[in-house]
Amino acid sequence: MTSTALFSRNFKKAYPIAVRGEGCWIFDDRGRRFLDAAGQAAVVSIGHGVKEIGRAMAEQSAQIAFAHTSQFHSAPAEKLAARLLALAPPNFRDGGRVYFTSGGSEATETAIKLVRQFHLESGQKNRFRVLSRRQSYHGSTLGAMSVSGNVARRAPYEPLMAEWGHIAPCFCYHCPFQKTFPQCELACADDLQVFLLEHEPEKAAAFIFEPVVGATLGAASPPEGYAQRIAEICRKNNILLIADEVMTGMGRTGKPFAVQHWNIEPDMILVGKGVASGYAPLGAVLVSSRVVAAFERGTGAFMHGFTYQAHPVCTAAGNAVLDYLETHKLFDRVASAGKNLGDALSTLLSHPCVGDVRGVGLLLGVEFVKDKSTREPFPKADNVAERVRQAAVDEGVLTYPSQGCVDGLRGDHILLAPPFTISQEECLVIARALQSALAKVFPA
Ligand SMILES: Cc1ncc(COP(=O)(O)O)c(C=O)c1O
């Protein structure tokens, strides 16, 4: 055990003290520096140590740090809400609204309750079940865990969770139907329709999905047509579609929101992480005009609230981050920086244990397999992802490891999601560090 007053994530692990950040680098109190190849956890988009953000937060704090949303709105929250809606698909622009939270899990909780109240406002009081996918993650609070399908993160809390229904993941590298695109005809999307037919469709309220699955599957993107098919099934069955863009939103995949790659119009979009790039705890639910209209026609009051929702200082941070993204044209940079990183990482594919390098924009994953031809994973006990992470840290590079992508338990991958400012040289540093890490974890 290490000595600390903090209730650490892992009592058996020693955590260095981070003292400074600059661009893609983090410095600790022992003078070591680390290249932040995962943006911590796909959070940091504009880079560390951008002074303008702190200044904007200090200015807002000096003006007014807090005003309760039961009594006041604040100028930074109003401004950021309008800016997010302007970036969103067309169905958010004319009459959409934004509900700010302190992070992604609160955004998921808020969306689940919004869905329920939307159906009550619309006279559909039987609808309450929010369907989701196996092998997904939507947050750590109980409602968010209920809709998540991440086996390990759910396991200790199973007795506490509602079970509303999970359908198949969309994961071509380990297809749950053992099929191949396009011959599969998107069986994984049709699984939503199959589920609805077999499980009291009149009680279904919404479907939530990560457009590109982040932590759980290591940047698994859907094939062309998947998102459109899902949107169509939701519309046909009168259920709402929630795009959880906590990881993929705010430019990470090369568009403001990942759903814009497929031109679909979800009823709600969740953001977190990149919306304030880690400078403040902030998340949001973008609510489309159609959902807002049901509240306007109905009670006009959402039975929900957090003391710190739409916090003036956090939304000021969000505005300053968006100013920085726009001024430095960082949304536009993601595609080319993502290609540089993808090209650098693809050199790892010559290693016998690197099965797949995947992803979109600056949300990339590397999966490790025991047998490349069968895609067989390593046994869980081998702890491969964590060992690669540790070996990469020894090389000065930070990654985001996960286990369980194959069946919830087995399957090792690391996620790479660096700041949008990452240079070509830094991409090569990451690839070289991973090559050395692999040599250490899998000695010849
Ligand atoms: C897709 C997705 N949704 C929700 C969350 C939960 O966000 P938070 O950790 O800010 O509560 C995460 C966090 O990793 C996420 O990746």
Coordinates of C-alpha atoms and ligand atoms in Angstrom, one line a residue:
M1 CA 0.0 0.0 0.0
T2 CA 1.2 3.5 -0.7
S3 CA 0.9 6.4 1.7
T4 CA -1.8 8.9 0.7
A5 CA -4.9 10.5 2.1
L6 CA -6.6 10.1 -1.2
F7 CA -9.1 7.3 -1.8
S8 CA -7.1 6.2 -4.8
R9 CA -8.5 4.3 -7.8
N10 CA -6.1 1.4 -7.0
F11 CA -4.6 1.2 -3.5
K12 CA -1.8 -1.1 -4.8
K13 CA -0.5 1.4 -7.2
A14 CA 1.8 4.4 -6.6
Y15 CA 0.7 7.5 -8.4
P16 CA 3.3 10.2 -9.5
I17 CA 2.3 13.7 -8.6
A18 CA 1.5 15.7 -11.8
V19 CA 2.8 19.3 -11.4
R20 CA 2.8 20.9 -14.8
G21 CA 1.5 20.3 -18.3
E22 CA 2.6 21.8 -21.6
G23 CA 1.2 20.9 -25.0
C24 CA 1.1 17.1 -25.2
W25 CA 3.4 16.7 -22.2
I26 CA 2.9 16.2 -18.5
F27 CA 5.7 16.7 -15.9
D28 CA 5.8 15.1 -12.5
D29 CA 7.3 16.3 -9.2
R30 CA 10.4 14.2 -9.8
G31 CA 11.2 16.1 -13.0
R32 CA 10.1 13.2 -15.3
R33 CA 8.1 14.1 -18.4
F34 CA 5.5 12.0 -20.2
L35 CA 4.0 12.3 -23.7
D36 CA 0.3 12.2 -23.1
A37 CA -0.7 9.9 -26.0
A38 CA -4.2 9.3 -24.6
G39 CA -5.1 12.9 -23.7
Q40 CA -5.4 11.3 -20.2
A41 CA -8.6 9.5 -21.1
A42 CA -9.6 11.2 -24.4
V43 CA -10.1 14.4 -22.5
V44 CA -7.4 16.9 -23.4
S45 CA -8.0 18.3 -26.9
I46 CA -6.2 21.6 -26.9
G47 CA -3.2 20.5 -25.0
H48 CA -2.1 21.1 -21.5
G49 CA -1.1 24.4 -20.0
V50 CA -3.0 26.8 -22.2
K51 CA -2.9 30.0 -20.2
E52 CA -5.9 31.6 -21.8
I53 CA -8.2 29.1 -20.3
G54 CA -7.1 29.7 -16.8
R55 CA -7.4 33.5 -17.4
A56 CA -11.0 33.2 -18.7
M57 CA -11.9 31.1 -15.6
A58 CA -10.3 33.6 -13.2
E59 CA -12.1 36.5 -14.9
Q60 CA -15.4 34.7 -14.7
S61 CA -14.7 33.8 -11.1
A62 CA -13.9 37.4 -10.2
Q63 CA -17.2 38.6 -11.8
I64 CA -19.4 35.9 -10.4
A65 CA -18.4 32.4 -9.6
F66 CA -21.7 30.9 -8.8
A67 CA -25.4 31.6 -9.2
H68 CA -28.0 28.8 -8.7
T69 CA -29.9 27.8 -11.8
S70 CA -33.2 27.9 -9.9
Q71 CA -32.7 31.7 -9.8
F72 CA -30.3 32.8 -12.5
H73 CA -28.8 31.9 -15.8
S74 CA -25.3 33.1 -16.6
A75 CA -23.8 34.7 -19.7
P76 CA -21.1 32.0 -20.3
A77 CA -23.6 29.2 -20.0
E78 CA -26.0 30.9 -22.4
K79 CA -23.2 31.6 -24.8
L80 CA -21.7 28.1 -24.8
A81 CA -25.2 26.5 -25.2
A82 CA -25.8 28.5 -28.3
R83 CA -22.3 27.7 -29.7
L84 CA -22.8 23.9 -29.1
L85 CA -26.2 23.9 -30.8
A86 CA -24.7 25.7 -33.8
L87 CA -22.1 22.9 -34.1
A88 CA -24.7 20.2 -33.9
P89 CA -26.8 18.5 -36.6
P90 CA -29.6 20.6 -38.1
N91 CA -32.4 19.2 -35.8
F92 CA -30.7 20.9 -32.8
R93 CA -30.5 24.3 -34.4
D94 CA -34.0 25.7 -34.4
G95 CA -35.3 25.4 -30.9
G96 CA -32.8 22.9 -29.4
R97 CA -31.5 23.5 -25.9
V98 CA -28.5 22.4 -23.8
Y99 CA -28.4 21.0 -20.2
F100 CA -25.0 21.4 -18.7
T101 CA -23.7 18.9 -16.1
S102 CA -20.4 18.4 -14.3
G103 CA -19.3 15.4 -16.5
G104 CA -20.3 12.5 -18.7
S105 CA -22.0 10.3 -16.2
E106 CA -24.3 13.1 -15.1
A107 CA -25.1 13.8 -18.8
T108 CA -26.1 10.1 -19.2
E109 CA -28.3 10.3 -16.0
T110 CA -29.9 13.5 -17.3
A111 CA -30.6 12.0 -20.7
I112 CA -32.2 8.9 -19.2
K113 CA -34.6 11.1 -17.1
L114 CA -35.2 13.4 -20.1
V115 CA -36.2 10.4 -22.1
R116 CA -38.7 9.3 -19.5
Q117 CA -40.2 12.7 -19.0
F118 CA -40.4 13.3 -22.8
H119 CA -42.6 10.2 -23.1
L120 CA -44.7 11.3 -20.2
E121 CA -45.1 14.8 -21.7
S122 CA -46.1 13.1 -25.0
G123 CA -48.8 10.9 -23.3
Q124 CA -46.8 7.6 -23.6
K125 CA -46.5 6.8 -19.9
N126 CA -45.6 3.1 -20.5
R127 CA -42.3 4.0 -22.1
F128 CA -39.3 3.9 -19.8
R129 CA -36.7 1.4 -21.0
V130 CA -33.5 2.8 -22.3
L131 CA -31.9 0.1 -24.5
S132 CA -28.2 -0.1 -25.1
R133 CA -25.5 -2.4 -26.3
R134 CA -23.3 -5.0 -24.7
Q135 CA -19.7 -3.9 -24.6
S136 CA -20.4 -0.2 -24.0
Y137 CA -19.7 2.4 -21.4
H138 CA -21.9 5.4 -20.6
G139 CA -20.7 6.3 -17.1
S140 CA -20.3 5.2 -13.5
T141 CA -23.4 6.4 -11.7
L142 CA -26.1 3.7 -11.3
G143 CA -28.4 4.8 -14.2
A144 CA -25.5 5.2 -16.5
M145 CA -24.1 1.8 -15.4
S146 CA -27.5 0.2 -16.1
V147 CA -27.3 1.2 -19.7
S148 CA -23.6 0.3 -20.0
G149 CA -22.5 -3.1 -21.1
N150 CA -19.0 -3.0 -19.8
V151 CA -18.8 -6.4 -17.9
A152 CA -16.0 -5.6 -15.5
R153 CA -17.2 -2.2 -14.6
R154 CA -20.7 -3.5 -13.9
A155 CA -19.9 -6.7 -12.1
P156 CA -19.7 -5.6 -8.4
Y157 CA -22.9 -3.6 -8.8
E158 CA -25.2 -6.0 -10.7
P159 CA -27.7 -6.3 -7.9
L160 CA -28.2 -2.5 -7.8
M161 CA -28.9 -2.0 -11.5
A162 CA -32.1 -1.9 -13.6
E163 CA -32.0 -4.3 -16.6
W164 CA -33.7 -2.6 -19.6
G165 CA -32.0 -4.6 -22.4
H166 CA -28.8 -4.8 -24.2
I167 CA -28.3 -5.7 -27.9
A168 CA -25.2 -6.9 -29.8
P169 CA -22.2 -4.6 -30.1
C170 CA -21.1 -3.4 -33.5
F171 CA -17.5 -4.7 -33.6
C172 CA -16.3 -6.0 -37.0
Y173 CA -12.9 -7.3 -35.7
H174 CA -14.7 -9.7 -33.3
C175 CA -18.2 -9.8 -35.0
P176 CA -20.7 -11.2 -32.5
F177 CA -22.4 -12.9 -35.4
Q178 CA -19.1 -14.3 -36.9
K179 CA -20.0 -12.4 -40.1
T180 CA -18.1 -10.1 -42.3
F181 CA -19.2 -6.7 -43.7
P182 CA -21.0 -6.2 -46.1
Q183 CA -22.3 -9.8 -46.4
C184 CA -23.5 -9.4 -42.8
E185 CA -26.1 -6.9 -44.0
L186 CA -25.7 -5.1 -40.7
A187 CA -27.1 -7.9 -38.5
C188 CA -25.8 -6.0 -35.5
A189 CA -28.0 -3.0 -36.3
D190 CA -31.0 -5.2 -37.0
D191 CA -30.5 -6.8 -33.6
L192 CA -32.2 -3.6 -32.2
Q193 CA -35.3 -4.4 -34.3
V194 CA -35.2 -8.1 -33.3
F195 CA -34.9 -7.1 -29.6
L196 CA -37.8 -4.7 -29.9
L197 CA -40.1 -7.3 -31.5
E198 CA -39.3 -9.8 -28.7
H199 CA -39.3 -7.5 -25.6
E200 CA -42.4 -5.4 -25.0
P201 CA -41.8 -2.7 -27.6
E202 CA -44.4 -0.5 -26.1
K203 CA -42.2 -0.1 -23.0
A204 CA -39.1 0.9 -25.0
A205 CA -38.2 4.6 -24.6
A206 CA -34.8 5.1 -26.2
F207 CA -31.6 3.6 -27.5
I208 CA -28.2 4.9 -26.4
F209 CA -24.9 4.2 -28.2
E210 CA -21.4 5.4 -28.6
P211 CA -20.9 6.2 -32.3
V212 CA -17.3 5.0 -32.0
V213 CA -16.9 2.7 -29.0
G214 CA -14.1 4.2 -26.9
A215 CA -12.7 2.6 -23.7
T216 CA -14.6 -0.7 -23.9
L217 CA -13.7 -1.7 -27.5
G218 CA -10.7 0.5 -28.2
A219 CA -12.0 2.8 -30.9
A220 CA -14.3 0.5 -32.8
S221 CA -16.0 2.4 -35.6
P222 CA -19.2 1.1 -37.2
P223 CA -19.2 0.2 -40.9
E224 CA -21.1 2.4 -43.4
G225 CA -24.8 2.2 -42.9
Y226 CA -24.9 1.1 -39.3
A227 CA -25.7 4.4 -37.7
Q228 CA -28.2 5.2 -40.4
R229 CA -30.0 1.8 -39.9
I230 CA -30.1 2.3 -36.1
A231 CA -31.6 5.8 -36.6
E232 CA -34.2 4.4 -38.9
I233 CA -35.2 1.6 -36.5
C234 CA -35.5 4.1 -33.6
R235 CA -37.7 6.4 -35.7
K236 CA -39.9 3.5 -36.9
N237 CA -40.4 2.2 -33.3
N238 CA -41.1 5.7 -31.9
I239 CA -38.1 5.6 -29.5
L240 CA -35.5 8.3 -29.0
L241 CA -31.9 8.0 -30.1
I242 CA -29.2 9.2 -27.8
A243 CA -25.6 9.5 -29.2
D244 CA -23.2 9.3 -26.3
E245 CA -20.4 11.5 -27.6
V246 CA -18.7 12.0 -24.3
M247 CA -15.5 10.6 -25.8
T248 CA -16.1 11.2 -29.5
G249 CA -17.6 14.7 -29.4
M250 CA -16.0 18.1 -29.7
G251 CA -13.9 17.2 -32.6
R252 CA -12.1 14.0 -31.5
T253 CA -13.1 12.1 -34.7
G254 CA -12.5 15.0 -37.1
K255 CA -16.1 16.4 -37.0
P256 CA -17.6 18.4 -34.1
F257 CA -19.8 15.3 -33.4
A258 CA -19.0 11.8 -34.7
V259 CA -22.7 11.3 -35.9
Q260 CA -21.9 13.9 -38.5
H261 CA -19.8 11.3 -40.4
W262 CA -23.1 9.6 -41.2
N263 CA -25.4 12.6 -41.3
I264 CA -27.8 11.2 -38.7
E265 CA -29.9 13.3 -36.4
P266 CA -30.1 11.8 -32.9
D267 CA -32.6 13.2 -30.5
M268 CA -29.9 13.9 -27.9
I269 CA -26.1 14.2 -28.0
L270 CA -24.1 13.8 -24.8
V271 CA -20.7 15.5 -24.4
G272 CA -18.1 15.7 -21.6
K273 CA -14.4 15.3 -21.7
G274 CA -13.3 17.5 -24.6
V275 CA -16.0 20.1 -24.0
A276 CA -13.7 21.8 -21.6
S277 CA -10.6 19.8 -22.5
G278 CA -10.0 18.9 -18.8
Y279 CA -9.7 22.5 -17.7
A280 CA -13.0 22.2 -15.7
P281 CA -15.5 19.5 -14.9
L282 CA -18.1 19.9 -17.6
G283 CA -20.5 17.8 -19.5
A284 CA -23.8 18.5 -21.4
V285 CA -26.9 17.0 -23.0
L286 CA -27.7 18.6 -26.3
V287 CA -31.5 18.3 -26.6
S288 CA -33.0 18.5 -30.1
S289 CA -35.9 20.8 -31.0
R290 CA -38.4 17.9 -31.1
V291 CA -37.7 16.9 -27.5
V292 CA -37.7 20.5 -26.3
A293 CA -41.1 21.0 -28.0
A294 CA -42.7 18.2 -26.0
F295 CA -41.6 19.9 -22.8
E296 CA -42.9 23.3 -24.1
R297 CA -46.2 21.8 -25.0
G298 CA -46.4 19.9 -21.7
T299 CA -45.4 20.9 -18.2
G300 CA -42.4 23.0 -19.2
A301 CA -40.5 21.9 -16.2
F302 CA -37.9 19.1 -16.0
M303 CA -38.0 17.2 -12.6
H304 CA -34.2 17.0 -12.3
G305 CA -31.3 19.2 -11.2
F306 CA -27.8 19.4 -9.9
T307 CA -26.5 22.3 -7.7
Y308 CA -23.5 22.7 -10.0
Q309 CA -25.3 22.4 -13.4
A310 CA -24.3 25.1 -15.9
H311 CA -21.6 26.4 -13.6
P312 CA -20.4 29.9 -14.7
V313 CA -16.7 29.2 -14.3
C314 CA -16.9 25.7 -16.0
T315 CA -18.9 27.1 -18.9
A316 CA -16.4 30.0 -19.2
A317 CA -13.7 27.3 -19.5
G318 CA -15.9 25.6 -22.2
N319 CA -16.1 28.9 -24.2
A320 CA -12.4 29.6 -23.9
V321 CA -11.6 26.0 -25.1
L322 CA -13.9 26.5 -28.0
D323 CA -12.4 29.9 -28.8
Y324 CA -9.0 28.1 -28.8
L325 CA -10.2 25.3 -31.0
E326 CA -11.6 27.7 -33.5
T327 CA -8.8 30.3 -33.5
H328 CA -6.2 27.6 -34.0
K329 CA -8.4 25.7 -36.5
L330 CA -7.9 22.5 -34.4
F331 CA -11.1 20.8 -35.5
D332 CA -9.6 20.8 -39.0
R333 CA -6.3 19.5 -37.7
V334 CA -7.7 16.2 -36.4
A335 CA -8.0 14.3 -39.7
S336 CA -4.4 15.0 -40.7
A337 CA -2.9 14.5 -37.2
G338 CA -5.0 11.3 -36.9
K339 CA -3.6 10.1 -40.2
N340 CA 0.0 10.7 -39.0
L341 CA -0.7 8.8 -35.8
G342 CA -2.5 6.0 -37.6
D343 CA 0.4 5.7 -40.1
A344 CA 2.9 5.6 -37.2
L345 CA 0.9 3.0 -35.3
S346 CA 0.4 0.8 -38.3
T347 CA 4.1 0.0 -38.2
L348 CA 3.2 -2.0 -35.1
L349 CA 1.2 -4.4 -37.2
S350 CA 4.3 -6.2 -38.2
H351 CA 4.5 -7.4 -34.6
P352 CA 3.0 -10.9 -34.2
C353 CA 0.9 -9.9 -31.2
V354 CA -0.6 -6.7 -32.7
G355 CA -3.9 -7.8 -34.2
D356 CA -5.5 -4.5 -35.2
V357 CA -4.9 -0.8 -35.4
R358 CA -8.2 1.0 -35.7
G359 CA -10.2 4.1 -35.1
V360 CA -11.1 7.5 -36.6
G361 CA -9.5 10.9 -36.3
L362 CA -7.6 11.1 -33.1
L363 CA -9.4 8.2 -31.4
L364 CA -7.3 5.2 -32.2
G365 CA -7.0 1.7 -30.7
V366 CA -4.3 -1.0 -30.8
E367 CA -5.5 -4.5 -30.0
F368 CA -3.1 -7.3 -28.9
V369 CA -3.8 -10.9 -29.8
K370 CA -2.3 -14.2 -29.0
D371 CA -2.9 -15.5 -32.5
K372 CA -3.2 -13.1 -35.4
S373 CA -4.8 -15.6 -37.8
T374 CA -7.6 -16.6 -35.4
R375 CA -7.7 -13.3 -33.5
E376 CA -7.6 -15.3 -30.3
P377 CA -7.1 -13.0 -27.3
F378 CA -4.6 -13.6 -24.5
P379 CA -5.9 -15.1 -21.2
K380 CA -7.2 -12.3 -18.9
A381 CA -4.6 -13.3 -16.2
D382 CA -1.8 -12.3 -18.6
N383 CA -2.8 -8.7 -18.1
V384 CA -1.3 -7.8 -21.4
A385 CA -2.9 -4.3 -21.8
E386 CA -1.7 -3.1 -18.4
R387 CA 1.8 -4.5 -19.0
V388 CA 2.0 -2.7 -22.3
R389 CA 0.8 0.5 -20.6
Q390 CA 3.5 0.1 -17.9
A391 CA 6.2 -0.6 -20.4
A392 CA 5.2 2.4 -22.4
V393 CA 5.3 4.6 -19.2
D394 CA 8.8 3.4 -18.7
E395 CA 9.5 4.8 -22.2
G396 CA 7.8 8.1 -21.2
V397 CA 4.5 7.6 -23.1
L398 CA 1.0 7.5 -21.5
T399 CA -1.7 5.3 -23.0
Y400 CA -5.2 4.2 -21.9
P401 CA -5.3 0.4 -21.5
S402 CA -8.5 -1.8 -21.2
Q403 CA -9.3 -5.5 -21.1
G404 CA -12.4 -7.3 -22.1
C405 CA -13.1 -6.2 -25.7
V406 CA -13.7 -9.7 -26.9
D407 CA -16.2 -11.0 -24.4
G408 CA -16.1 -8.7 -21.5
L409 CA -13.2 -10.4 -19.8
R410 CA -10.6 -11.3 -22.5
G411 CA -9.2 -9.0 -25.1
D412 CA -6.5 -6.4 -24.6
H413 CA -6.2 -3.1 -26.2
I414 CA -4.8 0.4 -25.6
L415 CA -6.5 3.6 -26.6
L416 CA -4.6 6.6 -28.1
A417 CA -6.3 9.9 -28.0
P418 CA -3.7 12.7 -27.8
P419 CA -4.4 16.4 -27.9
F420 CA -5.3 17.7 -31.4
T421 CA -2.0 19.7 -31.4
I422 CA 0.1 16.5 -31.6
S423 CA 3.0 16.9 -34.0
Q424 CA 4.3 14.3 -36.5
E425 CA 7.5 13.9 -34.5
E426 CA 5.4 13.2 -31.4
C427 CA 3.4 10.6 -33.3
L428 CA 6.7 8.8 -34.2
V429 CA 7.8 9.1 -30.5
I430 CA 4.6 7.2 -29.5
A431 CA 5.1 4.5 -32.1
R432 CA 8.8 4.0 -31.1
A433 CA 7.9 3.8 -27.4
L434 CA 5.2 1.2 -28.2
Q435 CA 7.6 -0.8 -30.2
S436 CA 10.1 -0.9 -27.3
A437 CA 7.2 -1.6 -24.9
L438 CA 6.1 -4.6 -27.0
A439 CA 9.7 -5.9 -27.1
K440 CA 9.7 -5.8 -23.3
V441 CA 6.3 -7.4 -22.8
F442 CA 6.8 -10.1 -25.5
P443 CA 10.5 -10.9 -25.4
A444 CA 11.6 -12.9 -28.5
Ligands
LIG1 C1 -18.7 7.2 -23.9 C2 -18.6 7.7 -22.4 N1 -19.8 8.0 -21.8 C3 -19.8 8.4 -20.5 C4 -18.6 8.5 -19.8 C5 -18.6 9.0 -18.4 O1 -18.1 10.2 -18.3 P1 -17.5 10.7 -16.9 O2 -16.3 9.9 -16.5 O3 -17.1 12.2 -17.2 O4 -18.6 10.7 -15.9 C6 -17.4 8.1 -20.4 C7 -16.1 8.2 -19.6 O5 -15.2 7.6 -20.0 C8 -17.4 7.7 -21.8 O6 -16.3 7.3 -22.4

